[in-house]
CSV table of C-alpha atoms and ligand atoms in Angstrom, one decimal:
chain,number,residue,atom,x,y,z
O,1,MET,CA,147.1,123.0,120.9
O,2,GLN,CA,148.9,120.2,121.8
O,3,ALA,CA,151.3,118.0,119.5
O,4,ASN,CA,153.4,115.1,120.0
O,5,ILE,CA,156.7,115.4,118.2
O,6,VAL,CA,159.3,112.7,118.3
O,7,THR,CA,162.9,114.0,117.6
O,8,LEU,CA,165.6,111.9,116.1
O,9,PRO,CA,168.9,113.6,116.4
O,10,GLY,CA,170.7,110.8,115.0
O,11,ASP,CA,174.6,111.1,114.0
O,12,TYR,CA,177.5,113.6,114.1
O,13,ILE,CA,176.1,117.5,114.1
O,14,GLY,CA,172.5,115.6,114.2
O,15,PRO,CA,172.1,116.6,117.9
O,16,GLU,CA,173.6,119.9,117.6
O,17,ILE,CA,170.9,121.3,114.6
O,18,ILE,CA,168.4,119.6,116.6
O,19,ALA,CA,168.7,121.1,119.9
O,20,GLN,CA,168.3,124.7,117.8
O,21,ALA,CA,165.2,123.7,116.1
O,22,VAL,CA,163.9,122.5,119.2
O,23,LYS,CA,164.6,125.6,121.1
O,24,VAL,CA,162.8,127.6,118.3
O,25,LEU,CA,159.8,125.5,118.1
O,26,GLN,CA,159.6,126.1,122.0
O,27,ALA,CA,159.9,129.4,121.6
O,28,VAL,CA,157.1,129.1,119.0
O,29,ALA,CA,154.8,127.2,122.0
O,30,VAL,CA,155.4,129.7,124.2
O,31,GLN,CA,154.5,132.9,122.1
O,32,TYR,CA,151.5,131.3,120.6
O,33,GLY,CA,149.9,129.4,123.5
O,34,HIS,CA,151.1,125.8,122.2
O,35,THR,CA,152.0,122.9,123.7
O,36,PHE,CA,154.7,120.5,122.2
O,37,HIS,CA,155.7,117.5,123.7
O,38,PHE,CA,159.1,116.3,122.5
O,39,ASP,CA,159.8,112.6,122.7
O,40,GLU,CA,163.8,111.7,121.5
O,41,ARG,CA,164.7,108.6,120.3
O,42,ARG,CA,167.9,106.9,118.3
O,43,LEU,CA,168.3,106.8,115.2
O,44,GLY,CA,171.2,105.3,112.5
O,45,GLY,CA,174.6,104.9,114.1
O,46,ALA,CA,173.4,106.4,117.4
O,47,SER,CA,170.7,103.1,117.4
O,48,ILE,CA,173.1,100.7,116.0
O,49,ASP,CA,175.5,102.0,119.4
O,50,GLU,CA,172.6,101.4,121.7
O,51,PHE,CA,170.5,98.7,120.3
O,52,GLY,CA,172.5,96.7,117.6
O,53,VAL,CA,170.1,98.1,114.7
O,54,PRO,CA,169.8,101.3,113.1
O,55,LEU,CA,165.9,101.5,113.6
O,56,THR,CA,163.8,99.7,116.5
O,57,GLU,CA,160.3,98.4,115.9
O,58,GLU,CA,159.5,100.8,119.2
O,59,THR,CA,161.1,103.8,117.5
O,60,LEU,CA,159.2,103.5,114.3
O,61,ALA,CA,155.9,102.8,116.5
O,62,ALA,CA,156.5,106.0,118.3
O,63,CYS,CA,156.8,107.8,114.9
O,64,ASN,CA,153.6,106.3,113.7
O,65,ALA,CA,152.1,107.5,116.9
O,66,ALA,CA,153.4,110.9,116.9
O,67,ASP,CA,151.6,113.7,115.2
O,68,ALA,CA,155.1,114.7,113.4
O,69,VAL,CA,158.5,113.6,113.6
O,70,LEU,CA,161.8,116.0,113.3
O,71,MET,CA,165.0,114.2,112.4
O,72,GLY,CA,168.6,115.7,112.0
O,73,SER,CA,171.3,113.3,110.3
O,74,VAL,CA,172.6,109.9,110.0
O,75,GLY,CA,175.6,107.8,109.2
O,76,GLY,CA,179.2,108.6,109.2
O,77,PRO,CA,182.7,107.0,108.9
O,78,LYS,CA,182.3,105.4,112.7
O,79,TRP,CA,180.0,102.6,111.0
O,80,ASP,CA,181.6,102.5,107.5
O,81,GLY,CA,182.5,98.9,108.4
O,82,VAL,CA,179.0,97.9,109.7
O,83,GLU,CA,177.3,95.4,107.0
O,84,ALA,CA,175.3,96.9,104.3
O,85,SER,CA,171.9,95.4,105.6
O,86,ARG,CA,172.3,97.3,108.9
O,87,ARG,CA,174.0,100.7,108.1
O,88,PRO,CA,172.9,103.8,109.4
O,89,GLU,CA,171.1,104.9,106.2
O,90,LYS,CA,169.0,101.8,106.3
O,91,GLY,CA,167.2,103.2,109.6
O,92,LEU,CA,166.6,106.2,107.6
O,93,LEU,CA,165.0,104.6,104.5
O,94,ALA,CA,163.1,101.9,106.8
O,95,LEU,CA,161.7,105.0,108.9
O,96,ARG,CA,160.3,106.8,105.5
O,97,LYS,CA,159.3,103.5,104.2
O,98,GLY,CA,157.8,102.5,107.6
O,99,MET,CA,156.0,105.9,107.7
O,100,GLN,CA,154.7,105.6,104.3
O,101,VAL,CA,155.9,109.3,103.7
O,102,PHE,CA,156.4,108.7,99.8
O,103,ALA,CA,156.2,112.5,98.9
O,104,ASN,CA,159.3,114.5,100.0
O,105,LEU,CA,159.2,118.2,99.4
O,106,ARG,CA,162.2,120.0,98.8
O,107,PRO,CA,161.6,123.9,98.3
O,108,CYS,CA,164.6,125.6,96.9
O,109,THR,CA,164.6,129.5,96.9
O,110,ILE,CA,167.4,132.2,97.1
O,111,HIS,CA,167.3,134.1,100.2
O,112,PRO,CA,168.0,137.4,99.1
O,113,GLN,CA,170.6,138.0,101.6
O,114,LEU,CA,172.6,135.2,100.3
O,115,ALA,CA,172.7,135.8,96.9
O,116,GLY,CA,176.6,136.1,97.0
O,117,ALA,CA,176.7,132.4,98.3
O,118,CYS,CA,175.3,131.6,95.1
O,119,PRO,CA,177.9,130.3,92.6
O,120,LEU,CA,175.7,131.5,89.7
O,121,ARG,CA,176.4,134.4,87.5
O,122,PRO,CA,174.0,137.4,88.8
O,123,ASP,CA,172.2,137.9,85.6
O,124,ILE,CA,170.9,134.2,85.9
O,125,ILE,CA,169.5,134.7,89.2
O,126,SER,CA,168.0,138.2,88.7
O,127,GLU,CA,164.7,136.4,88.0
O,128,PRO,CA,163.2,134.9,91.6
O,129,ILE,CA,163.9,131.5,91.9
O,130,ASP,CA,161.1,129.4,93.8
O,131,ILE,CA,161.3,125.9,93.3
O,132,MET,CA,159.7,122.7,94.7
O,133,ILE,CA,161.1,119.6,94.3
O,134,LEU,CA,158.7,117.0,94.7
O,135,ARG,CA,160.7,113.6,95.2
O,136,GLU,CA,159.1,110.4,95.2
O,137,LEU,CA,160.8,108.8,98.9
O,138,THR,CA,159.9,105.3,99.3
O,139,GLY,CA,160.3,103.6,95.8
O,140,ASP,CA,162.7,103.3,93.0
O,141,ILE,CA,166.3,102.2,92.8
O,142,TYR,CA,166.3,103.0,96.7
O,143,PHE,CA,164.3,100.1,97.7
O,144,GLY,CA,164.7,97.5,94.9
O,145,LYS,CA,166.4,94.2,94.9
O,146,ARG,CA,169.8,94.3,95.5
O,147,TRP,CA,172.5,91.6,94.7
O,148,ARG,CA,176.1,90.8,94.6
O,149,SER,CA,177.9,87.9,93.3
O,150,GLU,CA,179.6,85.5,95.4
O,151,ASP,CA,183.1,86.3,93.9
O,152,ARG,CA,182.0,90.2,94.5
O,153,LYS,CA,182.9,91.3,91.3
O,154,ALA,CA,179.4,92.0,90.0
O,155,ALA,CA,176.3,93.6,91.7
O,156,THR,CA,172.5,94.6,90.7
O,157,ASP,CA,170.3,97.2,91.8
O,158,GLU,CA,166.7,97.1,90.9
O,159,MET,CA,164.9,100.2,89.9
O,160,ALA,CA,161.0,99.4,90.2
O,161,TYR,CA,158.0,101.7,90.0
O,162,SER,CA,154.4,101.1,89.9
O,163,GLU,CA,151.7,103.0,88.5
O,164,MET,CA,150.3,103.7,91.9
O,165,GLU,CA,153.2,105.2,93.2
O,166,VAL,CA,153.5,107.4,90.5
O,167,GLU,CA,150.3,108.7,90.4
O,168,ARG,CA,149.8,109.3,94.1
O,169,LEU,CA,152.9,111.6,94.0
O,170,ALA,CA,152.0,113.2,90.6
O,171,ARG,CA,148.4,114.1,92.1
O,172,ILE,CA,150.6,115.8,95.1
O,173,GLY,CA,152.7,117.8,92.6
O,174,PHE,CA,149.6,119.0,90.3
O,175,GLU,CA,147.8,119.8,93.6
O,176,MET,CA,150.7,122.0,94.6
O,177,ALA,CA,151.2,123.5,91.5
O,178,LYS,CA,147.9,124.7,91.1
O,179,LYS,CA,148.4,126.6,94.4
O,180,ARG,CA,151.7,128.0,93.3
O,181,ARG,CA,152.4,129.3,89.6
O,182,GLY,CA,150.3,126.7,87.7
O,183,LYS,CA,153.5,124.7,85.9
O,184,LEU,CA,155.0,121.2,86.6
O,185,CYS,CA,157.6,119.8,85.1
O,186,SER,CA,158.1,115.8,85.4
O,187,VAL,CA,161.9,114.7,85.2
O,188,ASP,CA,162.6,111.2,84.3
O,189,LYS,CA,164.7,109.4,81.7
O,190,ALA,CA,162.1,107.9,79.8
O,191,ASN,CA,164.6,107.6,76.6
O,192,VAL,CA,166.3,104.9,78.6
O,193,LEU,CA,164.6,103.6,81.4
O,194,GLU,CA,161.2,101.4,81.5
O,195,CYS,CA,160.4,103.0,85.0
O,196,SER,CA,160.7,106.3,83.3
O,197,ARG,CA,158.2,105.6,80.5
O,198,LEU,CA,155.7,104.2,82.9
O,199,TRP,CA,156.2,107.7,85.1
O,200,ARG,CA,155.9,109.7,82.2
O,201,GLU,CA,152.6,107.7,81.1
O,202,THR,CA,151.2,107.9,84.5
O,203,VAL,CA,152.0,111.6,84.6
O,204,ALA,CA,150.4,112.5,81.3
O,205,LYS,CA,146.9,110.7,82.7
O,206,VAL,CA,147.2,112.4,85.9
O,207,ALA,CA,147.6,115.8,84.0
O,208,LYS,CA,144.2,115.3,82.4
O,209,ASP,CA,142.5,116.2,85.5
O,210,TYR,CA,144.6,119.4,85.9
O,211,PRO,CA,144.3,121.3,82.5
O,212,GLU,CA,145.0,124.4,84.4
O,213,VAL,CA,148.4,123.1,85.0
O,214,GLU,CA,150.9,123.4,82.5
O,215,VAL,CA,152.9,120.2,82.4
O,216,SER,CA,156.3,119.6,80.5
O,217,TYR,CA,158.8,116.5,80.7
O,218,MET,CA,162.3,116.6,81.1
O,219,TYR,CA,165.1,114.1,80.8
O,220,VAL,CA,167.0,114.2,83.9
O,221,ASP,CA,170.3,115.0,82.6
O,222,ASN,CA,168.8,118.0,81.0
O,223,ALA,CA,166.9,119.1,83.8
O,224,ALA,CA,170.3,119.2,86.0
O,225,MET,CA,172.0,121.3,83.2
O,226,GLN,CA,168.4,123.5,82.9
O,227,LEU,CA,168.6,124.1,86.5
O,228,ILE,CA,171.8,125.8,86.5
O,229,LEU,CA,171.4,127.5,82.9
O,230,ARG,CA,167.8,129.1,84.0
O,231,PRO,CA,166.7,127.8,87.3
O,232,SER,CA,163.8,130.5,87.3
O,233,GLN,CA,162.0,128.4,84.4
O,234,PHE,CA,160.9,125.9,87.0
O,235,ASP,CA,157.9,125.9,89.7
O,236,VAL,CA,157.0,122.2,90.6
O,237,MET,CA,159.7,119.5,89.8
O,238,ILE,CA,158.4,115.9,90.7
O,239,THR,CA,160.7,112.9,90.0
O,240,GLY,CA,161.9,109.8,91.4
O,241,ASN,CA,163.8,109.1,94.6
O,242,LEU,CA,167.3,108.8,92.9
O,243,PHE,CA,166.9,111.7,90.5
O,244,GLY,CA,165.1,113.7,93.3
O,245,ASP,CA,168.1,113.0,95.6
O,246,ILE,CA,170.9,114.4,93.1
O,247,LEU,CA,168.8,117.5,91.6
O,248,SER,CA,167.6,118.6,95.2
O,249,ASP,CA,171.6,118.8,96.3
O,250,GLU,CA,172.3,120.5,93.0
O,251,SER,CA,169.1,123.0,94.0
O,252,ALA,CA,171.0,123.4,97.5
O,253,ALA,CA,174.0,124.7,95.8
O,254,ILE,CA,172.1,127.4,94.1
O,255,ALA,CA,170.4,128.2,97.0
O,256,GLY,CA,174.1,129.0,98.6
O,257,SER,CA,174.6,126.1,100.9
O,258,LEU,CA,173.1,122.7,101.8
O,259,GLY,CA,172.9,123.9,105.5
O,260,MET,CA,170.0,126.2,104.4
O,261,MET,CA,167.7,123.5,103.2
O,262,PRO,CA,164.9,122.3,104.9
O,263,SER,CA,162.7,119.1,103.9
O,264,ALA,CA,158.9,117.5,104.6
O,265,SER,CA,158.1,114.3,104.0
O,266,LEU,CA,154.2,113.3,103.5
O,267,GLY,CA,152.0,110.5,103.3
O,268,SER,CA,148.3,110.5,102.7
O,269,GLY,CA,147.6,112.0,106.1
O,270,THR,CA,149.1,115.0,107.8
O,271,ARG,CA,152.0,112.9,110.0
O,272,GLY,CA,155.4,113.8,108.4
O,273,LEU,CA,159.0,113.4,108.9
O,274,TYR,CA,160.8,116.4,108.4
O,275,GLU,CA,164.8,116.8,108.2
O,276,PRO,CA,167.5,119.1,106.7
O,277,ILE,CA,168.6,117.7,103.2
O,278,HIS,CA,172.2,117.8,104.5
O,279,GLY,CA,174.0,114.7,105.5
O,280,SER,CA,175.5,114.4,109.3
O,281,ALA,CA,178.8,116.3,108.4
O,282,PRO,CA,181.6,114.5,110.6
O,283,ASP,CA,184.3,116.8,109.6
O,284,ILE,CA,182.5,119.8,111.8
O,285,ALA,CA,180.5,117.9,114.4
O,286,GLY,CA,181.3,118.5,118.3
O,287,ARG,CA,182.6,122.0,117.5
O,288,ASP,CA,179.4,124.0,117.4
O,289,ILE,CA,179.6,125.3,114.1
O,290,ALA,CA,177.2,123.8,111.8
O,291,ASN,CA,174.3,125.6,110.1
O,292,PRO,CA,170.9,125.1,112.2
O,293,LEU,CA,168.8,127.1,109.8
O,294,GLY,CA,167.8,123.8,107.5
O,295,THR,CA,166.5,122.0,110.5
O,296,ILE,CA,165.1,125.1,111.9
O,297,LEU,CA,163.3,125.7,108.8
O,298,SER,CA,162.0,122.1,108.5
O,299,GLY,CA,160.4,122.6,111.9
O,300,ALA,CA,158.6,125.5,110.2
O,301,LEU,CA,157.5,123.1,107.7
O,302,LEU,CA,156.4,120.5,110.4
O,303,LEU,CA,154.1,123.3,111.9
O,304,ARG,CA,152.5,124.2,108.4
O,305,HIS,CA,152.2,120.7,107.2
O,306,SER,CA,151.7,118.5,110.2
O,307,LEU,CA,149.9,120.8,112.6
O,308,GLY,CA,148.2,123.3,110.2
O,309,LEU,CA,150.0,126.3,112.0
O,310,GLU,CA,150.4,128.6,109.2
O,311,ASP,CA,151.3,132.0,111.1
O,312,GLU,CA,153.6,129.7,113.3
O,313,ALA,CA,155.5,128.3,110.5
O,314,ARG,CA,155.7,132.1,108.7
O,315,ALA,CA,157.0,133.4,112.4
O,316,ILE,CA,160.0,131.0,112.0
O,317,GLU,CA,160.3,131.8,108.5
O,318,ARG,CA,160.5,135.5,109.1
O,319,ALA,CA,162.7,135.1,112.3
O,320,VAL,CA,165.4,133.2,109.9
O,321,GLU,CA,165.1,136.1,107.4
O,322,GLN,CA,165.5,138.8,110.1
O,323,VAL,CA,168.6,137.1,111.3
O,324,LEU,CA,169.7,136.9,107.9
O,325,ASP,CA,169.2,140.8,107.2
O,326,GLU,CA,170.9,141.5,110.6
O,327,GLY,CA,173.9,140.0,109.1
O,328,TYR,CA,174.5,136.8,111.1
O,329,ARG,CA,175.8,134.0,109.4
O,330,THR,CA,177.4,130.3,110.3
O,331,GLY,CA,180.7,129.4,108.2
O,332,ASP,CA,179.1,127.6,105.5
O,333,ILE,CA,177.3,131.0,104.0
O,334,PHE,CA,179.7,133.6,105.8
O,335,SER,CA,180.8,136.5,103.7
O,336,GLU,CA,182.7,139.7,104.4
O,337,GLY,CA,181.2,142.0,106.3
O,338,CYS,CA,178.7,139.7,108.3
O,339,THR,CA,178.9,138.5,111.9
O,340,ARG,CA,180.2,134.6,112.2
O,341,VAL,CA,177.8,132.7,114.7
O,342,GLY,CA,178.3,129.3,115.9
O,343,CYS,CA,175.0,126.7,115.7
O,344,THR,CA,173.8,127.2,119.3
O,345,GLN,CA,174.0,131.0,118.6
O,346,MET,CA,172.5,131.1,115.5
O,347,GLY,CA,169.8,128.9,117.5
O,348,ASP,CA,169.4,131.1,120.3
O,349,LEU,CA,169.0,134.4,117.8
O,350,VAL,CA,166.3,132.8,115.7
O,351,ALA,CA,164.3,131.7,118.9
O,352,ALA,CA,164.7,135.4,120.3
O,353,ARG,CA,162.9,136.6,117.2
O,354,ILE,CA,160.1,134.7,117.2
W,1,LIG,C1,168.9,112.6,101.5
W,1,LIG,C2,170.0,111.8,101.8
W,1,LIG,C3,169.7,110.3,102.0
W,1,LIG,C4,168.9,110.1,100.7
W,1,LIG,C5,170.8,109.3,102.5
W,1,LIG,C6,171.2,109.8,103.9
W,1,LIG,C7,170.2,107.8,102.5
W,1,LIG,O1,171.0,111.7,100.8
W,1,LIG,O2,168.1,112.8,102.3
W,1,LIG,O3,168.7,113.2,100.6
W,1,LIG,O4,169.6,109.4,99.9
W,1,LIG,O5,167.7,109.9,100.6
W,2,LIG,MG1,170.5,113.4,99.5
C-alpha cells in the first residue's frame, strides 16, 4: 500500500526519537512491500522559531490531508518566556483540536523484561497488567475559557464538557472493552464537579447499549490509588482530558518508564495522530541517549489504527520485545547485566529485527 505520513519532530529530543521511528517504519515498508511518503513539518518551538507561531495553517492542513501524523515532543525552556497563547504546547493542543482526534489511547502493559524497572512490589504485578487508558483529548479544562485578573493575582480555567463529547468517547471505550476483557471503568470526580456528573450520567446511558460489558465508576483520587494498589483490576479506563493526562503518567511509572509509552489519538475516521506520551526532555537532548521505543511503538499503533496493517504493527512490537529480550536498554530502563545503548543504536536494533 501507499501512505502519506506527516512527521512533526518538534523540540529537543523530538527529532532524535522521530528519526528512529521513521527508520523502523521504512524497514517495515521494505519488508512488506509498502511505500510510505514522509512529509516532515514543524510544530511547537521549532515552528515558533521558523514561522512565529507553534502551528501554522499549512501544517495543520497537511496533517488533515495525510493518512496519519507522527509527532515527537514539544516545548522546553527555550520558549518559556513566550506569551501563553503562543507557547509550544498550544501548537500541540491546536493540532489535536484541528485534527478532531478526541480519543486518546494510552495502553499500559508491563514488558516482562522490564518488570525490574516497575517500582511496585513483585506480588502487585504478579497478575498480568494490560490497561487501556482512553483519555478524552479535545475538551475539558484544556480548552475552556481562561482568565487572569488585571493585577495578575487571580485566575480561572473553565472545565467544560458536552454530552456529545462524552458519548462519542464512551462508545469507543465500550467497543474496545468488548474486544478486550469486557470491563470498563469510568473515572471522574462526580462527588464535586458538575462536568463529572454529566460524564457519569452519559456513560451510564451508553452502557445500556453494551450489556455484555461490566461497567464501574471510580472517583479519580481513588483511581489513582487503585492503579498502584492493584493495577490488574483494570481493563479499559475512560476519563477526561486532565485526569487522563495525570493517570497516564502514573501508568507509565508502573510500566517502568515514560520513554516506553506510545499513544494513538483518533477521531471519527482512520486518520490519527501518534505520539509518545513523554515530553521533550531538554536535559538529555542532543546526546543521543533518549529512549525511542515509545515513539517506535507509536509507529506500530499508526500502522494498526490508521493503515489497517495489523501484521506489520505486530512486527514492530515483536521486534521491540526481541531487542529487550536480548538485553539492550537505553539509560532510563537500564539495569545491571544489560547492554546500554543510545537512541540511534536502539532504532537500528529494532529496524534490523523487522
Ligand atoms: C501529554 C502532554 C501534553 C498534555 C502537554 C505537552 C500539553 O503532557 O500528551 O500527556 O498535557 O496533553
Ligand atoms: Mg502528559
